[in-house]
Short mmCIF file of C-alpha atoms in Angstrom, two decimals:
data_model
loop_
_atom_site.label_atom_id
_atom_site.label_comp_id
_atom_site.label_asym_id
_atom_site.label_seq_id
_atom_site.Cartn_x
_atom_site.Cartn_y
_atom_site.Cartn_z
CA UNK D 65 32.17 58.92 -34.06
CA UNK D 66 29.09 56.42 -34.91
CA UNK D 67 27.54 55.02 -31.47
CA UNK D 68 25.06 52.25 -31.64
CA UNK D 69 21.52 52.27 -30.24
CA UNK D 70 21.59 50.62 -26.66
CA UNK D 71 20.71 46.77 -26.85
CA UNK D 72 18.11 45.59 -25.61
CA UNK D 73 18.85 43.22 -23.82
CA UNK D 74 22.05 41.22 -22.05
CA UNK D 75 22.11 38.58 -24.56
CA UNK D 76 21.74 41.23 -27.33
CA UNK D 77 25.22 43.08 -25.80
CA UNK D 78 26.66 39.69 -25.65
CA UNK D 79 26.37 39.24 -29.25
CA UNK D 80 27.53 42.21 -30.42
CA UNK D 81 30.66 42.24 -27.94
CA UNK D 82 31.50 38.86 -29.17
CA UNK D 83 30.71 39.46 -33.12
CA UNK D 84 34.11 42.30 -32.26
CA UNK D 85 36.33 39.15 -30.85
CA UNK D 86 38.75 39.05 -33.23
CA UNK D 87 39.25 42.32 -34.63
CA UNK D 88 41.89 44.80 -34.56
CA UNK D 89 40.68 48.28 -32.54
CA UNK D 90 41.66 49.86 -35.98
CA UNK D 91 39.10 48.19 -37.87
CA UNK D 92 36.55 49.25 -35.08
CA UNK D 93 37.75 52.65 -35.41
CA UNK D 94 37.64 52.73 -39.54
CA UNK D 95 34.01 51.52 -39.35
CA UNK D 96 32.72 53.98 -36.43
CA UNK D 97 34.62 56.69 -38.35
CA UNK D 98 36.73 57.61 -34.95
CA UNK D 99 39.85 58.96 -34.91
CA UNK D 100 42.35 58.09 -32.62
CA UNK D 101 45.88 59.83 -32.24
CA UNK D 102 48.86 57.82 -32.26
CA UNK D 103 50.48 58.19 -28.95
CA UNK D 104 48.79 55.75 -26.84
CA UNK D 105 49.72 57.53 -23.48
CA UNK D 106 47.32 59.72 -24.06
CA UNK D 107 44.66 58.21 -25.88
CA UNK D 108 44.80 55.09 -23.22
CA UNK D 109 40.95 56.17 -22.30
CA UNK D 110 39.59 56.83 -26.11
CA UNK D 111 39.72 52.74 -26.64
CA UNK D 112 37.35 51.42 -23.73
CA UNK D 113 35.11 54.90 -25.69
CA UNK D 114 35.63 53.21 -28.88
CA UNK D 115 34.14 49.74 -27.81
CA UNK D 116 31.47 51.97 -25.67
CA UNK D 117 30.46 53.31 -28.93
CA UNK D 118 30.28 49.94 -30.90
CA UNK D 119 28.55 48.38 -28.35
CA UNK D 120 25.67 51.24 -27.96
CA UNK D 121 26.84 52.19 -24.15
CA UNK D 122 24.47 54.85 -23.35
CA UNK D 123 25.69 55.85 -19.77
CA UNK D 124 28.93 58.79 -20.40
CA UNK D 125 31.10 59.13 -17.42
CA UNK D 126 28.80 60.45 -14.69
CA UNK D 127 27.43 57.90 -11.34
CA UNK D 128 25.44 56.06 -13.86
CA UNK D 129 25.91 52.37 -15.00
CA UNK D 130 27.30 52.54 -18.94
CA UNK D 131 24.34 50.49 -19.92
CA UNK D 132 21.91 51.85 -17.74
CA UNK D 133 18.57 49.72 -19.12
CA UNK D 134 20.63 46.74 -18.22
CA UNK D 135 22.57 47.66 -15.13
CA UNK D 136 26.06 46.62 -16.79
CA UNK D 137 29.25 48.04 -16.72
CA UNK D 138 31.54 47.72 -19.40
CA UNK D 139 35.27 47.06 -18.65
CA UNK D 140 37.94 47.02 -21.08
CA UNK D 141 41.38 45.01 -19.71
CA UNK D 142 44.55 45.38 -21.57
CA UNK D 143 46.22 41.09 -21.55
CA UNK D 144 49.31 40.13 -22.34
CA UNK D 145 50.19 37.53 -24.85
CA UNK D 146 49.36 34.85 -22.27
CA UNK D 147 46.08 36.24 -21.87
CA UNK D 148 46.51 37.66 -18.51
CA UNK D 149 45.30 41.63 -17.44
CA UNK D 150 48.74 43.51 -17.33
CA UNK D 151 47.36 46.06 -14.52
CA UNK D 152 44.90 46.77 -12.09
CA UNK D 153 41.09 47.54 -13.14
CA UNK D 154 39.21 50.55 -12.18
CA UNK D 155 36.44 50.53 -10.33
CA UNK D 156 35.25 54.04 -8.91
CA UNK D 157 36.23 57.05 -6.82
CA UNK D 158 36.80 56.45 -3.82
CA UNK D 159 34.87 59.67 -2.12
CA UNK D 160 37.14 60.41 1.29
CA UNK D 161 35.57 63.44 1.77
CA UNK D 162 32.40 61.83 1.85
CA UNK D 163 33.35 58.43 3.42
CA UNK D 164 30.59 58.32 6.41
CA UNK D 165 28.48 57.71 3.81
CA UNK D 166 29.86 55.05 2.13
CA UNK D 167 27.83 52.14 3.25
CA UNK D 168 28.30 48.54 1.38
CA UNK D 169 24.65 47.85 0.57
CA UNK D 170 24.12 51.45 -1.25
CA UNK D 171 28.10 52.23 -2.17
CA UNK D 172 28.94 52.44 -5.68
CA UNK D 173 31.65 49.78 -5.61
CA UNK D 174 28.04 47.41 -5.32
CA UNK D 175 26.28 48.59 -7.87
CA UNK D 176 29.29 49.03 -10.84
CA UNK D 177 30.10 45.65 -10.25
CA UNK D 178 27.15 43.71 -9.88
CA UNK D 179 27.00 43.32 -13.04
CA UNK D 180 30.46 43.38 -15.68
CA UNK D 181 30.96 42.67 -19.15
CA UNK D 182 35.18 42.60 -19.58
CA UNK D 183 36.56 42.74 -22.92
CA UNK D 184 40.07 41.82 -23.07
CA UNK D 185 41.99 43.23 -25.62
CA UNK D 186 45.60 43.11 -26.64
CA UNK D 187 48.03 45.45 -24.30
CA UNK D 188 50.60 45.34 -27.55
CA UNK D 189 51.54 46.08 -29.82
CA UNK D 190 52.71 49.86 -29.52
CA UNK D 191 50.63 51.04 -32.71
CA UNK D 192 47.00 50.62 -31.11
CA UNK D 193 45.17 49.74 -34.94
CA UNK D 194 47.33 46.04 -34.78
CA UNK D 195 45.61 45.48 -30.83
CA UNK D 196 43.12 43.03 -31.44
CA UNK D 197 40.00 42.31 -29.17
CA UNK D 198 40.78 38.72 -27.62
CA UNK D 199 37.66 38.00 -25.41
CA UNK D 200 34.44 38.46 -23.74
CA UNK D 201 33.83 37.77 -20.77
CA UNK D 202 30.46 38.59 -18.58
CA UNK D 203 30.37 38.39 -14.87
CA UNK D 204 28.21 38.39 -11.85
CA UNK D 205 29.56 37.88 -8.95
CA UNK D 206 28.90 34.95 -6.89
CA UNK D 207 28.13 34.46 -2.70
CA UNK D 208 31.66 33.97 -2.22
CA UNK D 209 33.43 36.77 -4.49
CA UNK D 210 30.50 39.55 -3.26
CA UNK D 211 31.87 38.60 0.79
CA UNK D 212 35.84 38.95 -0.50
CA UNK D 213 34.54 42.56 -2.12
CA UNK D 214 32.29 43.94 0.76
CA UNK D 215 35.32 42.94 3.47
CA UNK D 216 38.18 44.63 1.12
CA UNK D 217 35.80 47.66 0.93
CA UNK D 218 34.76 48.18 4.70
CA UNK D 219 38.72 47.56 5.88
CA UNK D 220 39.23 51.07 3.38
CA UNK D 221 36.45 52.38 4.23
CA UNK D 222 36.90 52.12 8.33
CA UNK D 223 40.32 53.76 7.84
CA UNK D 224 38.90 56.80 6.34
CA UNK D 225 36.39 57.43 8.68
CA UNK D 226 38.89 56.71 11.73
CA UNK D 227 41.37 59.29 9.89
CA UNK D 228 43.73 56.40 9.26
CA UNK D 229 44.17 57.93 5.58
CA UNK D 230 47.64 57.32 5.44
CA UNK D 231 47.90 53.60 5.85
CA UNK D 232 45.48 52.99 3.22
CA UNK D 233 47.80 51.87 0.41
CA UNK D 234 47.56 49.10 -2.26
CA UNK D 235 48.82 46.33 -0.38
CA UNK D 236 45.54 45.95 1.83
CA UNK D 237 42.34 43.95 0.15
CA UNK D 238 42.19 40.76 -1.11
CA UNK D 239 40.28 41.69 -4.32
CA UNK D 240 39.68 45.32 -4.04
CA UNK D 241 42.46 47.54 -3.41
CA UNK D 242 42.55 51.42 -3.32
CA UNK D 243 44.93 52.97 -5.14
CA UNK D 244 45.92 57.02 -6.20
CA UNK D 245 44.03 57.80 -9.66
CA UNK D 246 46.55 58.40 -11.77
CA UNK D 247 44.79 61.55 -13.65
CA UNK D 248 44.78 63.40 -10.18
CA UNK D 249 48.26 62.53 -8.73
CA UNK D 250 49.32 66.21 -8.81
CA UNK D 251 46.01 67.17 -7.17
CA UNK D 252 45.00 66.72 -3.21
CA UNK D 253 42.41 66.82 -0.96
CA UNK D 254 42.67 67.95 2.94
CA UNK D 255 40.80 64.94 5.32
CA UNK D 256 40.57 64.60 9.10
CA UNK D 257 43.54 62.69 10.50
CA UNK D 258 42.79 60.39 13.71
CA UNK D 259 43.52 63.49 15.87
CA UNK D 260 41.02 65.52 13.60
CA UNK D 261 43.92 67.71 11.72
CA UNK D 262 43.81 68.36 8.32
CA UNK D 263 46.44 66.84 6.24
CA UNK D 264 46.50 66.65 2.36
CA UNK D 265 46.35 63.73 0.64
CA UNK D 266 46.01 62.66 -3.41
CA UNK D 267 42.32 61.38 -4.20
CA UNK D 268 41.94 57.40 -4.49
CA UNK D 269 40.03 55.19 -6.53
CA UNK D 270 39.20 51.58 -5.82
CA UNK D 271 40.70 49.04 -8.08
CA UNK D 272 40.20 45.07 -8.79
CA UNK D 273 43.69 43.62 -8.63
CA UNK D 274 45.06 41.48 -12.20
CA UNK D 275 44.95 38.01 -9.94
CA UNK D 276 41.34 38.81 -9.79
CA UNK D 277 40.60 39.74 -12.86
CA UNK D 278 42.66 36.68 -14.48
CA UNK D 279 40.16 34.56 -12.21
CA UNK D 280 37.39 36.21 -14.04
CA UNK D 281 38.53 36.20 -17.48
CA UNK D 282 39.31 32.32 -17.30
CA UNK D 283 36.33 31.00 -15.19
CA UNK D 284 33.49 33.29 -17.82
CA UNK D 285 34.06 33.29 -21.22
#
């Protein structure tokens, strides 16, 4: 598969996310020379690649931003036909072996979204090549959204480190919820319960919720 050089700039990425508004993923794929297979369950991840390759995303999967020069992450949100994200967004590991050191100013949940670039594209059709990419959308967060995120983060994050694992679920955060990542749900992990025993529990990621995320996509377009 083609990838593009990294751009040089924000307004540069901007203009080549919004020159793919419009197009069906198909069309992307045909002119990067990807191949995608049919069954979408599986190939779910291989579209937010595809745009990370037409875009020039340099960063891969590891702790780094996906345009690192720039400090932007790149977010791809399936929408319905109204225009609205039909599931939560990812985020980042949440790392409960590890939680101590999970402090706002210098967590990862900080730095992957200080600054986004979403790119909503069609959650249907079934056959992926008819999806078409229906908007850009570039956000930093403001005073009042960065307050929402850091008190949805520490509320997870203090129930970790008190060994309150088990009533972390998805109904807790405004904003930010924590949620099982679905490609580990078969696997676990042993943590510290409040009495310090070791019980095993799936790993967790943090995720923006769709009421969020439909905030987002309206207010910055």
């Amino acid at each position: 598969m083609l990838r593009r050089s990294p751009p040089p700039s924000v307004d540069a990425l901007l203009a080549r996310a919004r020159s793919l508004v419009g197009h069906g993923l198909g069309e992307i794929a045909l002119a990067l020379g990807a191949t995608i297979g049919d069954h979408t369950t599986h190939t779910k991840g291989k579209f937010g690649v595809l745009l990370e390759h037409a875009l020039g995303a340099a960063g891969g999967s590891g702790a780094v931003h996906d345009f690192p020069e720039l400090g932007v992450e790149l977010k791809t949100i399936p929408v319905d036909a109204r225009g609205k994200p039909a599931e939560s967004t990812y985020v980042c590991t949440l790392h409960l072996l590890s939680a101590e050191a999970l402090v706002w100013e210098t967590s990862w949940v900080k730095q992957k979204l200080s600054r986004v670039l979403f790119i909503s594209v069609d959650a249907e059709p079934a056959d992926w090549r008819e999806r078409v990419v229906r908007g850009v959308h570039y956000w930093e967060p403001d005073a009042e959204a960065w307050a929402t995120l850091r008190a949805d983060f520490e509320e997870a994050v203090g129930l970790v480190t008190t060994g309150r694992i088990e009533a972390l679920n998805a109904r807790l955060g405004q904003v930010l919820q924590v949620r099982p990542k679905a490609k580990d749900g078969k696997k676990t992990l042993l943590v510290p319960d409040a009495e310090g025993t070791l019980i095993a529990t799936v790993p967790r990621g943090f995720y923006l919720r769709p009421a969020f995320t439909t905030e987002i996509l309206q207010r910055y377009r």
